[in-house]
């Protein structure tokens, strides 16, 4: 009588190398699939300046090391930003990394940072609106706006507008807006933009991410012919189904490195192939059709006007 366990053991022993290779290949394929596209641009950014909101070391490292840019990390938490800056310097050997204070939940802080940058920087080639707050309770910004819309959209809306002159002086230049797949289920509540009547953290997040895509669209339209182009994107995880299964999130985090998570952002920020495109939405280092409500030009314009009046730009 054959013992099945023994047969299995024999099989594993005999085919150990093959099995190891197969498991390895499987893990690599899974990693590859989760990683999405990779930016293969060989462009150099020496002498150019990139401003990134939020202490994203993946984007910072890549732009500083891979492309040689001067990198400004604009962050609320200076301690965290300094740690990120040190890590970027260490890994990249590029000492040209600076930290500046920016609290996107405060219009005053946004204006202060923009003024500081305008006064002290010769140029701004790439602005990456990367910082974001996700699914928080019903909090409000310093100026009384609902927090997710205030930080993810309004703060960046004001920051971008305040830095436009410097971007226009540095053409060709780019504005990269990090949105999310969550925009697909988003809805702009024009009649209750702060969601006072019915606050849901997911709905608020989706509204703010839809606002990111609409902002990019209207910004691109307004900047046509100026040499400043705009891009919105989603990054990180390939499908919402996976995203929803929060139990596997830590696992995804582990195998999807910050470098991989930053690839579409890097692609939109530096890749030559998109130099003449503007106003589009990207995923996995390729253009992707955004949700129908994100392609609505009238809504994009309406959102711009509303945002401008909210932040006092109108
Ligand atoms: C972008 O436009 C410029 C000027 O028309 C052209 O020289 C360049 O090849 C274009 N780049 C791409 C990637 O299409």
Short mmCIF file of C-alpha atoms and ligand atoms in Angstrom, two decimals:
data_model
loop_
_atom_site.label_atom_id
_atom_site.label_comp_id
_atom_site.label_asym_id
_atom_site.label_seq_id
_atom_site.Cartn_x
_atom_site.Cartn_y
_atom_site.Cartn_z
CA UNK A 1 0.00 0.00 0.00
CA UNK A 2 1.28 3.39 -0.96
CA UNK A 3 1.19 6.06 1.67
CA UNK A 4 -0.03 9.30 0.08
CA UNK A 5 1.93 11.50 2.43
CA UNK A 6 5.06 9.56 1.53
CA UNK A 7 4.29 9.92 -2.18
CA UNK A 8 3.84 13.65 -1.73
CA UNK A 9 7.10 13.93 0.19
CA UNK A 10 8.94 11.96 -2.47
CA UNK A 11 7.44 14.18 -5.17
CA UNK A 12 8.49 17.36 -3.36
CA UNK A 13 11.99 15.99 -2.77
CA UNK A 14 12.43 14.90 -6.35
CA UNK A 15 11.09 18.15 -7.75
CA UNK A 16 12.29 20.55 -5.07
CA UNK A 17 14.15 22.80 -7.46
CA UNK A 18 11.33 22.89 -9.98
CA UNK A 19 8.76 23.65 -7.31
CA UNK A 20 10.87 26.40 -5.80
CA UNK A 21 11.26 27.96 -9.21
CA UNK A 22 7.51 27.68 -9.85
CA UNK A 23 6.61 29.29 -6.52
CA UNK A 24 9.19 32.01 -7.12
CA UNK A 25 7.86 32.68 -10.61
CA UNK A 26 4.34 32.83 -9.20
CA UNK A 27 5.32 35.35 -6.54
CA UNK A 28 7.18 37.43 -9.11
CA UNK A 29 4.21 37.36 -11.49
CA UNK A 30 1.90 38.41 -8.66
CA UNK A 31 4.26 41.21 -7.70
CA UNK A 32 4.52 42.28 -11.30
CA UNK A 33 0.74 42.33 -11.68
CA UNK A 34 0.25 44.26 -8.46
CA UNK A 35 3.02 46.65 -9.33
CA UNK A 36 1.31 47.78 -12.51
CA UNK A 37 3.30 49.77 -15.02
CA UNK A 38 6.79 51.04 -14.54
CA UNK A 39 8.08 54.38 -15.75
CA UNK A 40 11.07 53.69 -17.98
CA UNK A 41 11.86 57.26 -18.88
CA UNK A 42 15.58 58.11 -19.09
CA UNK A 43 14.97 61.83 -18.98
CA UNK A 44 17.15 63.91 -16.61
CA UNK A 45 15.83 66.65 -14.34
CA UNK A 46 19.16 68.14 -13.28
CA UNK A 47 18.67 71.82 -12.47
CA UNK A 48 14.91 71.33 -12.25
CA UNK A 49 12.74 71.63 -9.18
CA UNK A 50 9.96 69.30 -8.08
CA UNK A 51 7.57 70.17 -5.25
CA UNK A 52 5.72 67.24 -3.68
CA UNK A 53 2.98 67.65 -1.10
CA UNK A 54 3.13 64.98 1.60
CA UNK A 55 6.18 63.01 2.71
CA UNK A 56 6.07 60.40 -0.01
CA UNK A 57 9.53 58.88 0.00
CA UNK A 58 8.78 56.77 -3.09
CA UNK A 59 8.20 59.79 -5.31
CA UNK A 60 10.87 61.84 -3.55
CA UNK A 61 13.53 59.17 -3.95
CA UNK A 62 12.72 58.55 -7.55
CA UNK A 63 12.74 62.19 -8.63
CA UNK A 64 15.85 63.01 -6.57
CA UNK A 65 17.87 59.90 -7.35
CA UNK A 66 16.56 58.61 -10.66
CA UNK A 67 16.29 62.00 -12.27
CA UNK A 68 18.53 64.36 -10.30
CA UNK A 69 15.94 67.00 -9.47
CA UNK A 70 15.89 69.41 -6.56
CA UNK A 71 13.08 68.08 -4.38
CA UNK A 72 10.92 70.12 -2.04
CA UNK A 73 8.80 68.08 0.38
CA UNK A 74 5.91 70.28 1.53
CA UNK A 75 4.42 68.67 4.62
CA UNK A 76 2.30 69.32 7.67
CA UNK A 77 4.39 67.08 9.89
CA UNK A 78 7.91 68.54 9.72
CA UNK A 79 9.45 65.75 11.78
CA UNK A 80 8.09 63.08 9.47
CA UNK A 81 9.14 65.12 6.45
CA UNK A 82 12.72 65.49 7.78
CA UNK A 83 12.95 61.73 8.28
CA UNK A 84 11.70 61.22 4.71
CA UNK A 85 14.17 63.84 3.43
CA UNK A 86 17.07 62.14 5.24
CA UNK A 87 16.04 58.80 3.78
CA UNK A 88 15.88 60.28 0.28
CA UNK A 89 19.33 61.90 0.68
CA UNK A 90 20.81 58.70 2.04
CA UNK A 91 19.42 56.46 -0.67
CA UNK A 92 19.90 58.82 -3.57
CA UNK A 93 23.15 60.58 -2.74
CA UNK A 94 21.33 63.70 -3.89
CA UNK A 95 21.60 66.30 -1.14
CA UNK A 96 19.24 68.66 -2.90
CA UNK A 97 16.18 67.81 -0.83
CA UNK A 98 14.47 70.41 1.33
CA UNK A 99 11.50 70.38 3.66
CA UNK A 100 8.92 73.15 3.84
CA UNK A 101 5.92 73.47 6.10
CA UNK A 102 2.50 73.08 4.49
CA UNK A 103 -0.81 72.40 6.20
CA UNK A 104 -3.37 71.90 3.44
CA UNK A 105 -6.16 72.25 6.00
CA UNK A 106 -5.26 75.92 6.36
CA UNK A 107 -5.60 78.40 3.49
CA UNK A 108 -3.19 80.69 5.33
CA UNK A 109 -0.58 77.94 5.44
CA UNK A 110 -1.05 77.29 1.71
CA UNK A 111 -0.59 80.98 0.93
CA UNK A 112 2.46 81.20 3.20
CA UNK A 113 4.11 78.21 1.53
CA UNK A 114 3.34 79.50 -1.97
CA UNK A 115 4.81 82.91 -1.05
CA UNK A 116 7.90 81.30 0.42
CA UNK A 117 8.41 79.20 -2.73
CA UNK A 118 7.87 82.16 -5.06
CA UNK A 119 10.37 84.26 -3.13
CA UNK A 120 13.06 81.64 -2.69
CA UNK A 121 12.88 79.32 -5.69
CA UNK A 122 14.08 80.30 -9.14
CA UNK A 123 11.81 77.83 -10.83
CA UNK A 124 9.19 75.14 -10.39
CA UNK A 125 9.10 72.50 -13.09
CA UNK A 126 6.86 69.89 -11.54
CA UNK A 127 4.19 70.27 -8.88
CA UNK A 128 2.94 66.97 -7.48
CA UNK A 129 -0.29 67.26 -5.50
CA UNK A 130 0.17 64.01 -3.65
CA UNK A 131 -0.89 64.59 -0.03
CA UNK A 132 -4.29 63.41 1.02
CA UNK A 133 -6.47 62.47 3.92
CA UNK A 134 -8.64 59.41 3.69
CA UNK A 135 -11.94 58.45 5.28
CA UNK A 136 -11.64 60.63 8.37
CA UNK A 137 -14.62 61.39 10.63
CA UNK A 138 -16.49 64.64 10.07
CA UNK A 139 -13.70 67.07 10.75
CA UNK A 140 -13.37 70.61 9.45
CA UNK A 141 -10.41 72.59 8.22
CA UNK A 142 -9.20 75.82 9.80
CA UNK A 143 -11.45 77.65 7.36
CA UNK A 144 -14.52 75.57 8.17
CA UNK A 145 -14.51 73.28 5.12
CA UNK A 146 -15.22 69.58 5.34
CA UNK A 147 -11.77 68.03 5.87
CA UNK A 148 -11.39 65.60 2.94
CA UNK A 149 -12.69 68.06 0.34
CA UNK A 150 -10.71 70.83 2.04
CA UNK A 151 -7.36 69.03 2.10
CA UNK A 152 -7.54 66.76 -0.95
CA UNK A 153 -9.08 69.35 -3.26
CA UNK A 154 -9.35 72.94 -1.98
CA UNK A 155 -5.88 73.18 -0.42
CA UNK A 156 -4.28 71.83 -3.59
CA UNK A 157 -6.54 74.00 -5.76
CA UNK A 158 -5.29 77.13 -4.00
CA UNK A 159 -1.68 75.93 -3.91
CA UNK A 160 -1.67 75.21 -7.65
CA UNK A 161 -3.21 78.57 -8.49
CA UNK A 162 -0.74 80.41 -6.25
CA UNK A 163 2.20 78.65 -7.94
CA UNK A 164 0.98 79.05 -11.54
CA UNK A 165 3.13 82.10 -12.28
CA UNK A 166 6.28 80.25 -11.27
CA UNK A 167 5.20 77.17 -13.25
CA UNK A 168 4.55 79.36 -16.30
CA UNK A 169 8.03 80.89 -15.96
CA UNK A 170 9.52 77.38 -15.94
CA UNK A 171 7.84 75.84 -18.99
CA UNK A 172 7.54 73.16 -20.11
CA UNK A 173 6.21 72.37 -16.65
CA UNK A 174 3.69 69.98 -15.19
CA UNK A 175 1.05 69.70 -12.50
CA UNK A 176 0.41 66.13 -11.35
CA UNK A 177 -2.71 65.45 -9.29
CA UNK A 178 -2.95 62.18 -7.40
CA UNK A 179 -6.56 61.01 -7.44
CA UNK A 180 -7.92 57.53 -6.88
CA UNK A 181 -10.08 54.82 -8.33
CA UNK A 182 -12.54 55.96 -5.66
CA UNK A 183 -13.48 58.88 -7.95
CA UNK A 184 -15.51 56.42 -10.03
CA UNK A 185 -18.23 56.25 -7.40
CA UNK A 186 -17.89 59.92 -6.56
CA UNK A 187 -20.49 62.64 -6.82
CA UNK A 188 -19.99 66.39 -6.37
CA UNK A 189 -22.65 67.64 -3.97
CA UNK A 190 -22.88 71.17 -5.32
CA UNK A 191 -25.85 71.92 -3.09
CA UNK A 192 -24.10 70.63 0.05
CA UNK A 193 -20.37 70.68 -0.72
CA UNK A 194 -19.35 70.28 2.94
CA UNK A 195 -21.76 67.36 3.32
CA UNK A 196 -23.43 68.98 6.32
CA UNK A 197 -26.72 67.19 5.67
CA UNK A 198 -25.37 63.68 5.41
CA UNK A 199 -21.72 63.04 6.12
CA UNK A 200 -20.32 59.69 5.09
CA UNK A 201 -16.57 59.27 5.18
CA UNK A 202 -16.49 57.18 1.98
CA UNK A 203 -18.79 59.57 0.12
CA UNK A 204 -16.69 62.49 1.22
CA UNK A 205 -13.50 60.78 0.10
CA UNK A 206 -14.99 59.88 -3.28
CA UNK A 207 -16.23 63.45 -3.78
CA UNK A 208 -12.74 64.80 -3.05
CA UNK A 209 -11.10 62.34 -5.47
CA UNK A 210 -13.63 63.13 -8.20
CA UNK A 211 -12.88 66.80 -7.56
CA UNK A 212 -9.18 66.01 -8.24
CA UNK A 213 -9.95 64.63 -11.71
CA UNK A 214 -12.35 67.46 -12.58
CA UNK A 215 -9.82 70.04 -11.35
CA UNK A 216 -7.17 68.53 -13.61
CA UNK A 217 -9.52 68.72 -16.58
CA UNK A 218 -10.46 72.36 -16.09
CA UNK A 219 -6.88 73.32 -15.21
CA UNK A 220 -5.64 71.77 -18.47
CA UNK A 221 -8.30 73.67 -20.44
CA UNK A 222 -7.29 76.95 -18.82
CA UNK A 223 -3.58 76.30 -19.36
CA UNK A 224 -3.84 75.38 -23.02
CA UNK A 225 -0.99 76.94 -24.96
CA UNK A 226 0.94 78.07 -21.87
CA UNK A 227 3.41 75.17 -21.77
CA UNK A 228 2.05 73.99 -18.40
CA UNK A 229 0.34 70.60 -18.64
CA UNK A 230 -1.81 68.79 -16.08
CA UNK A 231 -2.28 65.09 -15.27
CA UNK A 232 -4.46 63.20 -12.82
CA UNK A 233 -3.94 59.62 -11.86
CA UNK A 234 -4.76 56.78 -9.62
CA UNK A 235 -2.02 54.75 -8.07
CA UNK A 236 -1.38 51.88 -5.69
CA UNK A 237 -3.82 49.05 -6.00
CA UNK A 238 -5.06 47.46 -9.21
CA UNK A 239 -8.68 46.72 -8.40
CA UNK A 240 -11.31 48.02 -6.06
CA UNK A 241 -12.26 44.44 -5.24
CA UNK A 242 -8.83 43.94 -3.73
CA UNK A 243 -8.94 47.33 -2.09
CA UNK A 244 -12.19 46.41 -0.38
CA UNK A 245 -10.78 43.23 1.02
CA UNK A 246 -9.00 45.16 3.70
CA UNK A 247 -7.81 41.96 5.31
CA UNK A 248 -5.24 41.52 2.54
CA UNK A 249 -4.19 45.19 2.67
CA UNK A 250 -1.14 44.65 4.90
CA UNK A 251 -0.05 41.92 2.52
CA UNK A 252 -0.49 44.24 -0.47
CA UNK A 253 1.42 46.95 1.33
CA UNK A 254 4.28 44.56 1.86
CA UNK A 255 4.61 43.40 -1.69
CA UNK A 256 3.78 46.70 -3.33
CA UNK A 257 6.72 48.89 -2.42
CA UNK A 258 6.54 52.68 -2.23
CA UNK A 259 8.68 52.70 -5.37
CA UNK A 260 6.07 50.71 -7.27
CA UNK A 261 3.21 52.73 -5.79
CA UNK A 262 4.87 55.90 -7.08
CA UNK A 263 5.38 54.74 -10.67
CA UNK A 264 2.32 56.31 -12.30
CA UNK A 265 3.00 59.56 -10.46
CA UNK A 266 6.59 59.51 -11.72
CA UNK A 267 5.40 58.66 -15.20
CA UNK A 268 3.04 61.65 -15.31
CA UNK A 269 5.72 63.89 -13.80
CA UNK A 270 8.63 63.04 -16.12
CA UNK A 271 7.83 60.78 -19.05
CA UNK A 272 8.47 62.41 -22.45
CA UNK A 273 5.65 60.47 -24.11
CA UNK A 274 2.99 62.49 -22.25
CA UNK A 275 4.70 65.87 -22.69
CA UNK A 276 2.08 67.13 -25.12
CA UNK A 277 -0.93 65.59 -23.37
CA UNK A 278 -2.88 67.50 -20.78
CA UNK A 279 -6.05 67.01 -18.77
CA UNK A 280 -6.03 63.21 -18.98
CA UNK A 281 -6.33 60.57 -16.27
CA UNK A 282 -3.73 57.81 -15.87
CA UNK A 283 -3.46 54.39 -14.30
CA UNK A 284 -0.57 51.93 -14.33
CA UNK A 285 1.58 54.28 -16.44
CA UNK A 286 -0.97 54.62 -19.24
CA UNK A 287 -3.91 56.90 -20.02
CA UNK A 288 -7.22 55.54 -18.78
CA UNK A 289 -10.76 56.71 -19.32
CA UNK A 290 -12.03 58.28 -16.11
CA UNK A 291 -15.60 57.77 -14.89
CA UNK A 292 -18.32 59.60 -16.91
CA UNK A 293 -18.93 62.17 -14.15
CA UNK A 294 -15.20 62.97 -14.26
CA UNK A 295 -15.45 63.86 -17.98
CA UNK A 296 -18.19 66.45 -17.45
CA UNK A 297 -16.77 69.80 -18.59
CA UNK A 298 -19.69 71.80 -17.23
CA UNK A 299 -19.24 70.23 -13.79
CA UNK A 300 -15.48 70.85 -13.99
CA UNK A 301 -16.10 74.54 -14.66
CA UNK A 302 -18.76 74.79 -11.97
CA UNK A 303 -16.41 73.13 -9.46
CA UNK A 304 -13.63 75.54 -10.42
CA UNK A 305 -15.86 78.57 -9.82
CA UNK A 306 -17.14 77.20 -6.53
CA UNK A 307 -13.61 76.32 -5.37
CA UNK A 308 -12.29 79.74 -6.36
CA UNK A 309 -14.95 81.47 -4.32
CA UNK A 310 -14.40 79.13 -1.34
CA UNK A 311 -10.66 79.83 -1.20
CA UNK A 312 -11.07 83.52 -1.98
CA UNK A 313 -9.58 83.52 -5.49
CA UNK A 314 -12.68 84.68 -7.35
C1 LIG B 1 5.49 67.35 -28.54
O1 LIG B 1 5.41 68.49 -29.37
C2 LIG B 1 6.67 68.96 -29.84
C3 LIG B 1 6.45 70.25 -30.59
O2 LIG B 1 5.38 70.15 -31.49
C4 LIG B 1 7.33 67.88 -30.68
O3 LIG B 1 8.60 68.29 -31.12
C5 LIG B 1 7.47 66.60 -29.83
O4 LIG B 1 7.98 65.56 -30.63
C6 LIG B 1 6.15 66.19 -29.25
N1 LIG B 1 6.36 65.10 -28.34
C7 LIG B 1 5.58 64.03 -28.29
C8 LIG B 1 5.95 62.96 -27.32
O5 LIG B 1 4.59 63.88 -28.99
#
